[in-house]
PDB file of C-alpha atoms in Angstrom:
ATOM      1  CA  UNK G   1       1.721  -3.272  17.587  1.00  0.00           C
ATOM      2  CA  UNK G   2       4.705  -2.497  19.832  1.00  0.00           C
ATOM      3  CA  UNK G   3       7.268   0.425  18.730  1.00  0.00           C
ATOM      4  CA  UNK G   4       9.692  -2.056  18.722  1.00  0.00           C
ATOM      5  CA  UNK G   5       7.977  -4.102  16.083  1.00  0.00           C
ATOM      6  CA  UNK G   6       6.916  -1.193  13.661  1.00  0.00           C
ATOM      7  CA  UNK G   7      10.721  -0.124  13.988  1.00  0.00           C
ATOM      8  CA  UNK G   8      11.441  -3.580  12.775  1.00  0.00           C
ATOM      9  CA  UNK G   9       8.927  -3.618  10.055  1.00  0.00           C
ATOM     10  CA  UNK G  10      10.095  -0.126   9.099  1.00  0.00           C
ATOM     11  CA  UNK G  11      13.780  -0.259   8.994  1.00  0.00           C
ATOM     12  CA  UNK G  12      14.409  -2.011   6.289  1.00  0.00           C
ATOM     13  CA  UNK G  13      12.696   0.707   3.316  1.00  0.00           C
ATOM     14  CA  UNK G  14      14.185   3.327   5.851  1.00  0.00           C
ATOM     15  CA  UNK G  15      17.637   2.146   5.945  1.00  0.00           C
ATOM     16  CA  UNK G  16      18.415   1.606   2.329  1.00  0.00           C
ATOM     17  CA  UNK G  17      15.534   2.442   0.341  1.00  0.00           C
ATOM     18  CA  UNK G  18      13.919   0.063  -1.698  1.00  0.00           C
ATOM     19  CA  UNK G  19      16.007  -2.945  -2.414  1.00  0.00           C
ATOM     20  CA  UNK G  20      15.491  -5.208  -5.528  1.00  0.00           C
ATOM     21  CA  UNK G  21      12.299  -6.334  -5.949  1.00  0.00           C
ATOM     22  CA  UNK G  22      11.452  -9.629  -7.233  1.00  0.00           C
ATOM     23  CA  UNK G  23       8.419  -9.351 -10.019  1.00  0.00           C
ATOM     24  CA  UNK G  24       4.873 -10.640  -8.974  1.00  0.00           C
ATOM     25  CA  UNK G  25       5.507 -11.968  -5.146  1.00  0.00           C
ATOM     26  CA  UNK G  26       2.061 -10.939  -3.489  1.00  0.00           C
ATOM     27  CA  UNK G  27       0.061 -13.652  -2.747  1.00  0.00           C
ATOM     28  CA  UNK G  28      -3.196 -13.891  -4.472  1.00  0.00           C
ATOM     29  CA  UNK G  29      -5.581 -13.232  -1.059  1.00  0.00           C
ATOM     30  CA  UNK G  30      -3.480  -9.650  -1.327  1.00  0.00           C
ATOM     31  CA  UNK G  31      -4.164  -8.734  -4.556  1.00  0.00           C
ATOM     32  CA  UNK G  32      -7.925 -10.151  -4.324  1.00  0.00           C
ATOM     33  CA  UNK G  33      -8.218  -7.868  -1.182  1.00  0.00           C
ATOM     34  CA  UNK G  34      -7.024  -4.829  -2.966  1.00  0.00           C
ATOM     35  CA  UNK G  35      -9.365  -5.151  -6.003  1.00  0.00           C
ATOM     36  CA  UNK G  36     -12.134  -5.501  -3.960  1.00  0.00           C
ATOM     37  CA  UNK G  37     -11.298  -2.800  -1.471  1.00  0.00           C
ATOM     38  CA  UNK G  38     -10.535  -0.735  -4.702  1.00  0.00           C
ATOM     39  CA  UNK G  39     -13.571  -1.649  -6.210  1.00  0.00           C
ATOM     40  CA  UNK G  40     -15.739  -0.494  -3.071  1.00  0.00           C
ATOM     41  CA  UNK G  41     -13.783   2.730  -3.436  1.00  0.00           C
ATOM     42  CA  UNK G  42     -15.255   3.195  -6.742  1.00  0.00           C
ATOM     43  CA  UNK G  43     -18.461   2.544  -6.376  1.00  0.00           C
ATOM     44  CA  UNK G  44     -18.479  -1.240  -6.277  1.00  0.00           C
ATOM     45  CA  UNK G  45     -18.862  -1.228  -9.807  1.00  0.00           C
ATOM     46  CA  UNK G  46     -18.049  -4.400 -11.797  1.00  0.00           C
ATOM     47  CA  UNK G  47     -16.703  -2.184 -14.867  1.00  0.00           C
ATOM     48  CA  UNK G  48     -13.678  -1.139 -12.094  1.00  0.00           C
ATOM     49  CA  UNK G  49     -12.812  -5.080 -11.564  1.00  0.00           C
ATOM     50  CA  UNK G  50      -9.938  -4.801 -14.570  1.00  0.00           C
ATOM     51  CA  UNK G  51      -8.753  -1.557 -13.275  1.00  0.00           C
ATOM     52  CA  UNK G  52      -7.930  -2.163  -9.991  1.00  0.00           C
ATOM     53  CA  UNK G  53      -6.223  -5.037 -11.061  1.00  0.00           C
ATOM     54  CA  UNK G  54      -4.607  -3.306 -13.352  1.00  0.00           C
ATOM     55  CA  UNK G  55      -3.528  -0.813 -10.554  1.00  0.00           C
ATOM     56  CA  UNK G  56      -2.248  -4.274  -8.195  1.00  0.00           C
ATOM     57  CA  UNK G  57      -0.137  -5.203 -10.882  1.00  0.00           C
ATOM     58  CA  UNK G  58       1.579  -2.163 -11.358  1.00  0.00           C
ATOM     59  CA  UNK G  59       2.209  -1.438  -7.449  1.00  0.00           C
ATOM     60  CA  UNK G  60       3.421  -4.943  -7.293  1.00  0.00           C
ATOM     61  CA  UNK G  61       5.624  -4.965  -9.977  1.00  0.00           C
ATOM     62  CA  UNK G  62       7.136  -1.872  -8.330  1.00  0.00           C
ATOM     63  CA  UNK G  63       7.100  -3.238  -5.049  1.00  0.00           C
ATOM     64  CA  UNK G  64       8.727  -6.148  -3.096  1.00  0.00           C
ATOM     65  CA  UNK G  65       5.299  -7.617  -0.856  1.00  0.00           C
ATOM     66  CA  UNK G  66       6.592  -6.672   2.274  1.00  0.00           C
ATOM     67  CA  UNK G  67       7.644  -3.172   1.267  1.00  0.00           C
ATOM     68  CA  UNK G  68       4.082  -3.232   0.379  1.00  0.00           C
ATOM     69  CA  UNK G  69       2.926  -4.077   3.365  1.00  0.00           C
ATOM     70  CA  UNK G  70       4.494  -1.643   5.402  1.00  0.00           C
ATOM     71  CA  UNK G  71       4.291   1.179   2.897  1.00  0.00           C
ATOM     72  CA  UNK G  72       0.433   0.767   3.040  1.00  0.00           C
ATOM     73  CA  UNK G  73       0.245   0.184   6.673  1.00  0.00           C
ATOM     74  CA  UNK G  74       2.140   3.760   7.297  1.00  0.00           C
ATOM     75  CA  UNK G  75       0.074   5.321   4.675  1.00  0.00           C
ATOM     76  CA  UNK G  76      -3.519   4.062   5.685  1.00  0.00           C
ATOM     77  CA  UNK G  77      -2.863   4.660   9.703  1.00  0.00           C
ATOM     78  CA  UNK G  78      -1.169   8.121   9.168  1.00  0.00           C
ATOM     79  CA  UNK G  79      -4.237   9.667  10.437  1.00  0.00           C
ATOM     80  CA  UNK G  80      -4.767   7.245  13.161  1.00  0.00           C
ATOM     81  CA  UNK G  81      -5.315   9.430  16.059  1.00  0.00           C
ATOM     82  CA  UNK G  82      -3.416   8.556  19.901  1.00  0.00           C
ATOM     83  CA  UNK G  83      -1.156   6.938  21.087  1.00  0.00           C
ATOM     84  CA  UNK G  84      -1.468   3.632  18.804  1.00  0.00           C
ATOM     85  CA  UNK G  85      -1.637   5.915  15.995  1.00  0.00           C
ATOM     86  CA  UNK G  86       2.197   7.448  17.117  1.00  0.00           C
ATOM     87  CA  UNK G  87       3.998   4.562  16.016  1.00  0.00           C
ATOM     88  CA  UNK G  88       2.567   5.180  12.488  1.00  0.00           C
ATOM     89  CA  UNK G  89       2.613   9.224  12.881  1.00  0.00           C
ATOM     90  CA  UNK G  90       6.242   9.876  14.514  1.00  0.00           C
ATOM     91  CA  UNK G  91       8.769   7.410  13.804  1.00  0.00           C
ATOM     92  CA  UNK G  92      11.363   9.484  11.176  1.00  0.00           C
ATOM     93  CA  UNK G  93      10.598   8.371   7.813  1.00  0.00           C
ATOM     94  CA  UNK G  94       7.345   7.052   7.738  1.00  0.00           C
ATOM     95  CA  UNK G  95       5.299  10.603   6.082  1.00  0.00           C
ATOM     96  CA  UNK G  96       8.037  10.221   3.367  1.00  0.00           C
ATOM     97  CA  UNK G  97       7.239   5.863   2.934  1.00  0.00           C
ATOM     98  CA  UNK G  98       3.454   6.871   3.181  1.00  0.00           C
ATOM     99  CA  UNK G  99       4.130   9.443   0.238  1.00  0.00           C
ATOM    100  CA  UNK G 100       6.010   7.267  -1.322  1.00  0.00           C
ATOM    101  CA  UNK G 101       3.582   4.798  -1.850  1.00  0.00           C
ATOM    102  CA  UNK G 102       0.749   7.377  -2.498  1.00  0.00           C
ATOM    103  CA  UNK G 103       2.638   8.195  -5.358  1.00  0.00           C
ATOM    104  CA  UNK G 104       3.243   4.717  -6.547  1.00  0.00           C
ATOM    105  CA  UNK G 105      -0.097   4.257  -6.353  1.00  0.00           C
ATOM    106  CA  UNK G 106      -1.387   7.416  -7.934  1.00  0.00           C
ATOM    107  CA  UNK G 107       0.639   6.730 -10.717  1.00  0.00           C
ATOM    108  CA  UNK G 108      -0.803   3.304 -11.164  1.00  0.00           C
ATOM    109  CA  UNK G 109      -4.209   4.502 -11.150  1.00  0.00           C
ATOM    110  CA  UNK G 110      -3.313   7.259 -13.419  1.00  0.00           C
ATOM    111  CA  UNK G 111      -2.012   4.268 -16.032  1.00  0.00           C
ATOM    112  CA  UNK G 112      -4.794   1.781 -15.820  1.00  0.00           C
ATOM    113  CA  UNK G 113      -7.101   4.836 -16.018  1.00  0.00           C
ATOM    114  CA  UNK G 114      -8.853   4.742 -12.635  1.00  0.00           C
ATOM    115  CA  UNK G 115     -10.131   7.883 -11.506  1.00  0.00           C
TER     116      UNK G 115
END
């Protein structure tokens, strides 16, 4: 990804925090690929399927998609190591959006009682 492009994708939850977020926009491929990465997370059990869900719903209904997006993006590449891994290490803001969304997410978990 060029810097110019994760600028662009980043400015907007940088500028103005997050802006009003219209309930249940993530596409269904999204949420189906965050159950089942969830799911292989814990254990690729079937009893987490309802869970993780659970835990989609609540990030989502917190979160516009594409804050989403690049919330997740900044937190799961944080360790990314090099030079590609600078545009998701130094631009200002980004370890406070990766946070961020940790937290959102945390919190979910904590509700739909995922450990």
């Amino acid at each position: 990804m060029k810097p110019i492009l994760a600028a662009a994708l980043l400015l907007p939850v940088l500028a103005g925090g997050a802006p009003v977020v219209p309930a249940n926009d993530f596409p269904t491929v999204a949420r189906v690929e965050y159950v089942l990465e969830c799911m292989n997370n814990h254990g690729g059990k079937q009893e987490t399927l309802y869970q993780c869900a659970c835990v989609i719903d609540r990030v989502g209904a917190q979160l516009a998609y594409d804050d989403y997006v690049t919330m997740s993006a900044a937190l799961r590449y944080q360790t990314l190591e090099g030079p590609r891994g600078a545009e998701f290490r130094d631009p200002p803001g980004v370890k406070t959006m990766a946070a961020k969304y940790k937290a959102i997410q945390a919190e979910a978990a904590k509700a739909c009682m995922l450990r």
